[in-house]
Amino acid sequence: MKRWFCAATATIATIAIVCAGAASSQLEPVFPGPWQPIPYLTAEHREAGVQIGGEGAQWPGDIAIDRTDGRLILFVTDVGGLWRSTNQGQTWEPCNVGFIPRGASAVQIDPFNPDRVVAVGSNSMATGWNGLYLSEDGAASWRPVQTEKICGIRDRRKSLAYDPTSYDEAAGMTRTVYWSRTNEVRLRPSGNPDRNPGLYRSDDGGVTWQRLPESADIAGHSHLAVHPVTGRVYAANAEGVFVSDDRGVTFTQVFDQPVGSIDVHPDRPDRAVIVASDTKLFASDDAGETWTKIDAIGLDEPLRGWDGKLATSKRENVQFQGLRSSPADPDRLAMRSMADDWQWRRHVSHDGGRTWKTSRIDADLAFFPQNVRQATFAWHPTDPDRVWSYGGDWITASNDGGLTYQWASEGQTAVCVGGRFNFNPHYPGLMFLASQDYNGAVTRDGGYTWDYTNVSGLSWGGFTYGAMAITPEVLATGRAESWHARNQLNVSTDGGQTWTEHADLYWDKNPKSPDYGFYIGLVHPIDPDIAFVARLRTDDGGKTWETMTDVSGVFASDASGRLYGVKRGGDAPTRIVVSADGGETWEVIAEIGDKPVGDMGVRPDGTELYVATGRLYAIDPTLHDAGEEALRLLGTPPSSTGRHRVMGVDVDHRNQDIIYVGQHHNVHAADAGVLRSRDRGETWENLTVTQPLDGTIVDGGREPMNLRVDPATGDVWVVTSCYGVWRYIPSRDPRY
């Protein structure tokens, strides 16, 4: 079966385009080009036939399925990008080419033309690159059509709706699309968004948009639905339900209680079902003119967990949202509920909402623990037993009409890695990666299989940063109580099965703290007993540790064993430091002011050191007590937004004229994310996919926080903020 992969349109003429995918000595060549996802799979997963992924770990935004044959399914995340399946959910792939925001809050597919898709770009911070994006090739590429400075984080409304009555057969598209822009008052956004709620309408299939006047109070921040025969627009919000019969120009209120969701079925055009926050379900059989309460049974039953066992805590302050009906059977409904103490569930009805069951989740094939996040639903257009749901970190699928869901996330690689990493030069194939949300994972065979390691001891996950595998058995990392809180050193001597916390060994994330430490670990290239995590050092293979006072993190080493680090913290200027005695003492190469060093890489012969501070600099590593003038700027290209943010750098150990860098923009996705120079930084080429995919490449390596060239294979490992772990294989690049 042909697999499609997303790509992007080129926007920087000076950057060379690389279009290819990946494989390795361990991973099967599932994708033919240089980009290869590195999924977290256990040996048991491999034996079960799972091939290319399954770790999610990002908050769901929306999910959509085409109404023709259900082949195209899309789901969007808050900060982990967009994903699609072109084979009815069998496999998944990232599809962010041309999509500048880091995530999305809503997505809808033209009901008569699955090539046409509209998405609402969003992020955890408001930027001018968010807003409406259009794809005309089934999410293989995107372009902005209505950028707005919105945030949209945690906005899970059905804010997009096509009007089926506007289908233009000659043009091959549904012409009228509506967007209810968020007012963000309830969402606690950051980045000072422009609060301009209202109803927007497109009459050319999403290419151009107009904001309808007088729509802020009625249609702004509403859930939308459209009558499939008359084109009547429904807008449901905290004030009630409003309807418009003049394409959104004027509205009339028809229901006056707070509403959390609305659904209109294509085969019962006059029937609308709503979820009201206080009295639950209501239905209308006259296109919204009158409403009757549905006496639903089963929604007040004692709470049961995923495994069917009764929960011990009370379920209070329940909200029902996300109502969706099956196109193949209007009596089949799915929705989610949220309650205090993270008691969030999925529910299904097979009789029009009169009786409900709590869905059971089978996560046997999931790598990470099952987490609690709001679920979204997409029913198959013709099979009433099939429904997909994204929530709890990964895609699940049901073959019994939503009664049970199974892990079905093959191909999704979207975990957030906790900080930077380095290879262990003494153990090829050994890697320990921390996770900002899910403790961490270790591989001993080059990424082919992984073992989850529960550093925190918590059932749902935990916050670890700066991991290092000293040996296959000895692992070290920092553990925090929350994102970027103080890290306590934790060490395992049994491969991650059990952990010991060292209460007197720690580091802070705040760069103004004198105890500041970088999220990075390293093992000495000559003496395997010497290792570092943040500002901590061991010289006996992890048995004992000491706090270093002259370095905050050790980033790189050359072939002679010289170590290169950074001292930062307090009010002192940032200093680049070097050690020739295994980290016992450190000398200052240069003071570079307040530049926030993200990473460093060095030529193996020790003749040039590269420093990533948002821009990339080269420096002579033999200097002593130099200043900022010692830094030589290298001209790495920006992303299409004009921004530079080089945060990762490394040198090819086999050809030290080759430099790789990673740009991680954070507030939006970098379309010049992984760059390569083959002439010591004189010229650069972009390895991030920037043209529509043709089925031969995969959209990998976006938003790299850190990258390293594997000294054993020459492949480049890329760890990202929320886009997973990737491998770039130069030998599969036709230009290499």
Coordinates of N, CA and C in Angstrom, one line a residue, residues 183-326:
N183 N -12.0 33.9 21.7 CA -11.8 35.2 22.4 C -10.7 35.0 23.5
E184 N -10.3 33.7 23.8 CA -9.2 33.4 24.6 C -9.3 33.9 26.1
V185 N -10.4 34.4 26.4 CA -10.6 34.9 27.8 C -10.4 33.7 28.8
R186 N -11.0 32.6 28.5 CA -11.0 31.5 29.4 C -9.8 30.6 29.3
L187 N -8.9 30.9 28.3 CA -7.8 30.0 28.0 C -6.5 30.3 28.6
R188 N -6.4 31.5 29.3 CA -5.2 31.9 30.0 C -4.0 31.9 29.0
P189 N -4.1 32.6 27.9 CA -3.1 32.6 26.9 C -1.9 33.4 27.3
S190 N -0.7 33.1 26.7 CA 0.4 34.0 26.9 C 0.8 34.6 25.5
G191 N 1.6 35.6 25.5 CA 2.0 36.3 24.3 C 1.1 37.4 23.9
N192 N 0.2 37.9 24.7 CA -0.6 39.1 24.4 C -1.4 38.9 23.1
P193 N -2.3 38.0 23.0 CA -3.0 37.8 21.7 C -3.9 39.0 21.4
D194 N -4.2 39.1 20.1 CA -5.2 40.1 19.7 C -6.6 39.5 19.9
R195 N -7.3 40.0 20.9 CA -8.6 39.5 21.2 C -9.7 40.2 20.3
N196 N -10.0 39.4 19.3 CA -11.0 40.0 18.3 C -11.9 38.8 17.9
P197 N -12.7 38.3 18.8 CA -13.6 37.2 18.5 C -14.6 37.5 17.5
G198 N -15.0 36.5 16.8 CA -16.0 36.8 15.7 C -16.2 35.6 14.8
L199 N -17.1 35.7 13.9 CA -17.4 34.6 12.9 C -16.7 35.0 11.6
Y200 N -15.9 34.2 11.1 CA -15.3 34.4 9.8 C -15.9 33.5 8.8
R201 N -16.0 33.9 7.5 CA -16.5 33.1 6.5 C -15.7 33.2 5.2
S202 N -15.5 32.0 4.6 CA -14.8 32.0 3.3 C -15.9 31.5 2.3
D203 N -15.9 32.1 1.1 CA -16.8 31.7 0.0 C -16.0 31.1 -1.2
D204 N -14.7 30.8 -1.0 CA -13.9 30.2 -2.0 C -13.2 29.0 -1.5
G205 N -13.8 28.2 -0.6 CA -13.2 27.0 -0.1 C -12.0 27.2 0.8
G206 N -11.9 28.4 1.5 CA -10.9 28.6 2.5 C -9.7 29.4 2.0
V207 N -9.8 29.9 0.8 CA -8.6 30.7 0.2 C -8.6 32.1 0.8
T208 N -9.8 32.8 0.8 CA -9.9 34.1 1.4 C -11.0 34.1 2.4
W209 N -10.9 35.1 3.4 CA -11.8 35.1 4.6 C -12.3 36.5 4.9
Q210 N -13.5 36.6 5.4 CA -14.0 37.9 5.8 C -14.6 37.7 7.2
R211 N -14.4 38.7 8.1 CA -15.0 38.7 9.4 C -16.4 39.3 9.3
L212 N -17.4 38.6 9.7 CA -18.7 39.0 9.6 C -19.0 40.0 10.7
P213 N -19.6 41.2 10.4 CA -19.8 42.2 11.4 C -20.9 41.8 12.4
E214 N -20.7 42.4 13.6 CA -21.7 42.1 14.7 C -21.7 40.7 15.1
S215 N -20.6 39.9 14.9 CA -20.6 38.5 15.3 C -19.8 38.2 16.5
A216 N -19.2 39.1 17.1 CA -18.3 38.9 18.3 C -19.1 38.2 19.4
D217 N -20.2 38.8 19.8 CA -20.9 38.4 21.0 C -21.6 37.1 20.8
I218 N -22.1 36.8 19.6 CA -22.9 35.7 19.3 C -22.1 34.5 18.8
A219 N -21.3 34.7 17.8 CA -20.6 33.6 17.2 C -19.1 33.4 17.6
G220 N -18.6 34.5 18.2 CA -17.2 34.3 18.7 C -17.1 33.3 19.8
H221 N -16.1 32.5 19.7 CA -15.8 31.4 20.7 C -17.0 30.4 20.8
S222 N -17.5 30.1 19.6 CA -18.7 29.2 19.6 C -18.3 27.8 19.0
H223 N -19.0 26.8 19.3 CA -19.0 25.5 18.6 C -19.9 25.7 17.4
L224 N -19.5 25.3 16.2 CA -20.2 25.5 15.0 C -20.8 24.2 14.4
A225 N -21.9 24.3 13.8 CA -22.5 23.2 13.0 C -23.3 23.9 11.9
V226 N -23.5 23.1 10.8 CA -24.3 23.6 9.7 C -25.3 22.6 9.3
H227 N -26.6 23.1 9.0 CA -27.7 22.2 8.6 C -27.3 21.7 7.2
P228 N -27.3 20.4 6.9 CA -26.8 19.9 5.6 C -27.7 20.2 4.4
V229 N -28.9 20.6 4.7 CA -29.9 20.9 3.6 C -30.2 22.4 3.4
T230 N -30.4 23.1 4.5 CA -30.7 24.5 4.3 C -29.5 25.4 4.5
G231 N -28.4 24.9 5.1 CA -27.3 25.8 5.3 C -27.4 26.6 6.6
R232 N -28.4 26.4 7.4 CA -28.5 27.1 8.6 C -27.3 26.9 9.5
V233 N -26.8 28.0 10.1 CA -25.6 27.9 10.9 C -26.0 27.9 12.4
Y234 N -25.4 27.0 13.1 CA -25.6 26.9 14.5 C -24.3 27.4 15.2
A235 N -24.5 28.2 16.2 CA -23.4 28.6 17.0 C -23.8 28.4 18.5
A236 N -23.0 27.5 19.2 CA -23.3 27.2 20.5 C -22.2 27.6 21.4
N237 N -22.5 28.3 22.5 CA -21.5 28.8 23.4 C -22.0 28.9 24.9
A238 N -21.4 29.7 25.7 CA -21.7 29.7 27.1 C -23.0 30.4 27.4
E239 N -23.5 31.1 26.4 CA -24.8 31.8 26.5 C -26.0 31.0 26.0
G240 N -25.7 30.0 25.1 CA -26.8 29.2 24.6 C -26.5 28.8 23.1
V241 N -27.6 28.6 22.4 CA -27.5 28.2 21.0 C -28.1 29.3 20.2
F242 N -27.4 29.7 19.1 CA -27.9 30.8 18.2 C -27.9 30.2 16.8
V243 N -28.9 30.6 15.9 CA -29.0 30.1 14.6 C -29.0 31.3 13.6
S244 N -28.5 31.1 12.4 CA -28.4 32.1 11.4 C -28.9 31.5 10.1
D245 N -29.8 32.1 9.4 CA -30.3 31.7 8.1 C -29.9 32.6 7.0
D246 N -28.9 33.5 7.3 CA -28.4 34.4 6.2 C -26.9 34.3 6.2
R247 N -26.4 33.1 6.4 CA -24.9 32.8 6.2 C -24.1 33.5 7.2
G248 N -24.6 33.6 8.4 CA -23.8 34.2 9.5 C -23.9 35.7 9.7
V249 N -24.8 36.3 9.0 CA -24.8 37.8 9.1 C -25.6 38.2 10.3
T250 N -26.8 37.5 10.6 CA -27.5 37.8 11.8 C -27.9 36.5 12.4
F251 N -28.1 36.5 13.8 CA -28.4 35.3 14.6 C -29.6 35.5 15.5
T252 N -30.3 34.4 15.7 CA -31.4 34.4 16.7 C -31.1 33.3 17.7
Q253 N -31.3 33.7 19.0 CA -31.1 32.7 20.1 C -32.3 31.7 20.2
V254 N -32.0 30.4 20.2 CA -33.0 29.4 20.3 C -32.8 28.5 21.6
F255 N -31.8 28.7 22.3 CA -31.6 27.9 23.6 C -30.8 28.8 24.5
D256 N -31.2 28.9 25.8 CA -30.6 29.9 26.7 C -29.9 29.3 27.9
Q257 N -29.2 28.2 27.7 CA -28.4 27.6 28.8 C -27.0 27.4 28.2
P258 N -26.0 27.4 29.1 CA -24.6 27.2 28.6 C -24.5 25.8 27.9
V259 N -23.8 25.9 26.7 CA -23.7 24.7 25.9 C -22.2 24.4 25.6
G260 N -21.8 23.1 25.8 CA -20.4 22.7 25.6 C -20.1 22.0 24.3
S261 N -21.2 21.7 23.5 CA -20.9 21.0 22.3 C -22.2 20.9 21.5
I262 N -22.1 20.8 20.2 CA -23.3 20.6 19.3 C -23.0 19.7 18.2
D263 N -24.0 18.8 17.8 CA -23.7 17.9 16.6 C -25.0 17.9 15.8
V264 N -24.8 17.9 14.5 CA -25.9 17.8 13.5 C -25.6 16.7 12.5
H265 N -26.5 15.8 12.4 CA -26.2 14.6 11.6 C -26.6 14.8 10.1
P266 N -25.8 14.4 9.1 CA -26.2 14.6 7.7 C -27.4 13.9 7.2
D267 N -27.7 12.7 7.9 CA -28.9 12.0 7.4 C -30.2 12.3 8.2
R268 N -30.1 13.1 9.2 CA -31.2 13.6 10.0 C -31.0 15.1 10.1
P269 N -31.2 15.8 9.0 CA -30.8 17.2 8.9 C -31.5 18.1 9.9
D270 N -32.7 17.8 10.3 CA -33.4 18.7 11.2 C -33.1 18.4 12.7
R271 N -32.3 17.3 12.9 CA -32.0 16.9 14.3 C -30.7 17.5 14.7
A272 N -30.7 18.1 15.9 CA -29.4 18.6 16.5 C -29.4 18.1 17.9
V273 N -28.2 17.8 18.4 CA -28.1 17.3 19.8 C -27.0 18.2 20.4
I274 N -27.3 18.7 21.6 CA -26.3 19.5 22.3 C -26.0 18.9 23.7
V275 N -24.8 19.3 24.2 CA -24.4 19.0 25.6 C -24.5 20.3 26.4
A276 N -25.4 20.4 27.2 CA -25.5 21.6 28.1 C -24.8 21.3 29.4
S277 N -24.0 22.2 29.9 CA -23.1 22.0 31.0 C -23.8 21.6 32.3
D278 N -25.1 22.1 32.5 CA -25.7 21.8 33.8 C -26.7 20.7 33.7
T279 N -27.4 20.5 32.6 CA -28.5 19.5 32.5 C -28.2 18.5 31.4
K280 N -27.0 18.5 30.9 CA -26.5 17.4 30.0 C -27.1 17.5 28.6
L281 N -27.9 16.5 28.2 CA -28.2 16.4 26.8 C -29.6 16.9 26.5
F282 N -29.6 17.7 25.3 CA -30.9 18.1 24.7 C -30.9 17.8 23.3
A283 N -32.1 17.6 22.7 CA -32.2 17.3 21.2 C -33.3 18.2 20.6
S284 N -33.1 18.5 19.4 CA -34.1 19.3 18.6 C -34.3 18.5 17.3
D285 N -35.6 18.4 17.0 CA -36.0 17.7 15.7 C -36.6 18.7 14.7
D286 N -36.5 20.0 15.0 CA -37.0 21.0 14.1 C -36.0 22.0 13.8
A287 N -34.7 21.6 13.6 CA -33.6 22.4 13.2 C -33.3 23.5 14.2
G288 N -33.5 23.2 15.5 CA -33.1 24.1 16.6 C -34.2 25.0 17.1
E289 N -35.4 24.9 16.6 CA -36.5 25.8 17.0 C -36.9 25.4 18.5
T290 N -37.1 24.2 18.7 CA -37.4 23.7 20.1 C -36.5 22.6 20.5
W291 N -36.4 22.5 21.9 CA -35.4 21.5 22.4 C -36.1 20.7 23.5
T292 N -35.7 19.4 23.5 CA -36.3 18.4 24.5 C -35.1 17.7 25.2
K293 N -35.2 17.7 26.5 CA -34.1 17.0 27.3 C -34.1 15.5 27.1
I294 N -33.0 15.0 26.9 CA -32.8 13.5 26.8 C -32.5 13.0 28.2
D295 N -33.4 12.1 28.7 CA -33.1 11.5 30.0 C -32.1 10.4 29.9
A296 N -30.8 10.8 29.8 CA -29.7 9.9 29.6 C -29.5 9.0 30.8
I297 N -29.2 7.7 30.6 CA -28.9 6.8 31.6 C -27.5 6.3 31.4
G298 N -26.8 6.3 32.5 CA -25.4 5.8 32.5 C -24.3 6.8 32.7
L299 N -24.7 8.1 32.5 CA -23.7 9.1 32.7 C -23.5 9.5 34.2
D300 N -24.4 9.0 35.1 CA -24.3 9.3 36.5 C -23.8 8.0 37.3
E301 N -23.5 7.0 36.5 CA -23.0 5.7 37.2 C -21.7 6.0 38.0
P302 N -21.5 5.2 39.0 CA -20.2 5.3 39.7 C -19.0 5.2 38.8
L303 N -18.1 6.1 39.0 CA -16.9 6.2 38.1 C -16.1 4.9 38.1
R304 N -15.8 4.5 36.9 CA -14.9 3.3 36.7 C -13.6 3.7 35.9
G305 N -12.6 3.1 36.2 CA -11.3 3.4 35.6 C -11.2 2.7 34.2
W306 N -10.1 2.9 33.5 CA -9.9 2.3 32.2 C -10.1 0.8 32.2
D307 N -9.7 0.2 33.4 CA -9.8 -1.3 33.5 C -11.1 -1.8 34.0
G308 N -12.1 -0.9 34.1 CA -13.4 -1.3 34.6 C -13.6 -1.3 36.1
K309 N -12.6 -1.1 36.9 CA -12.7 -1.2 38.3 C -13.3 0.2 38.8
L310 N -14.0 0.1 39.9 CA -14.6 1.3 40.5 C -13.5 2.2 41.1
A311 N -13.6 3.5 40.8 CA -12.7 4.5 41.4 C -13.1 4.7 42.8
T312 N -12.1 5.2 43.6 CA -12.3 5.4 45.0 C -12.7 6.9 45.3
S313 N -12.4 7.8 44.4 CA -12.7 9.2 44.7 C -14.0 9.6 44.1
K314 N -14.7 10.7 44.6 CA -15.9 11.1 44.1 C -15.7 11.9 42.8
R315 N -16.7 11.9 42.0 CA -16.6 12.5 40.7 C -17.4 13.8 40.7
E316 N -16.8 15.0 40.8 CA -17.5 16.2 41.0 C -17.1 17.2 39.9
N317 N -18.0 18.2 39.7 CA -17.9 19.2 38.7 C -17.6 18.6 37.3
V318 N -18.5 17.8 36.9 CA -18.4 17.1 35.6 C -18.8 18.0 34.5
Q319 N -18.1 18.0 33.4 CA -18.4 18.7 32.2 C -18.4 17.7 31.0
F320 N -19.4 17.8 30.2 CA -19.4 16.9 29.0 C -19.2 17.8 27.7
Q321 N -18.3 17.3 26.8 CA -17.9 18.0 25.7 C -17.6 17.1 24.5
G322 N -17.4 17.7 23.3 CA -16.9 16.9 22.2 C -17.8 16.0 21.6
L323 N -19.1 16.3 21.6 CA -20.1 15.3 21.1 C -20.0 15.1 19.6
R324 N -19.9 13.9 19.1 CA -19.8 13.5 17.7 C -20.7 12.3 17.4
S325 N -21.4 12.4 16.3 CA -22.3 11.3 15.9 C -21.6 10.5 14.7
S326 N -22.0 9.3 14.5 CA -21.5 8.5 13.5 C -22.3 8.8 12.2

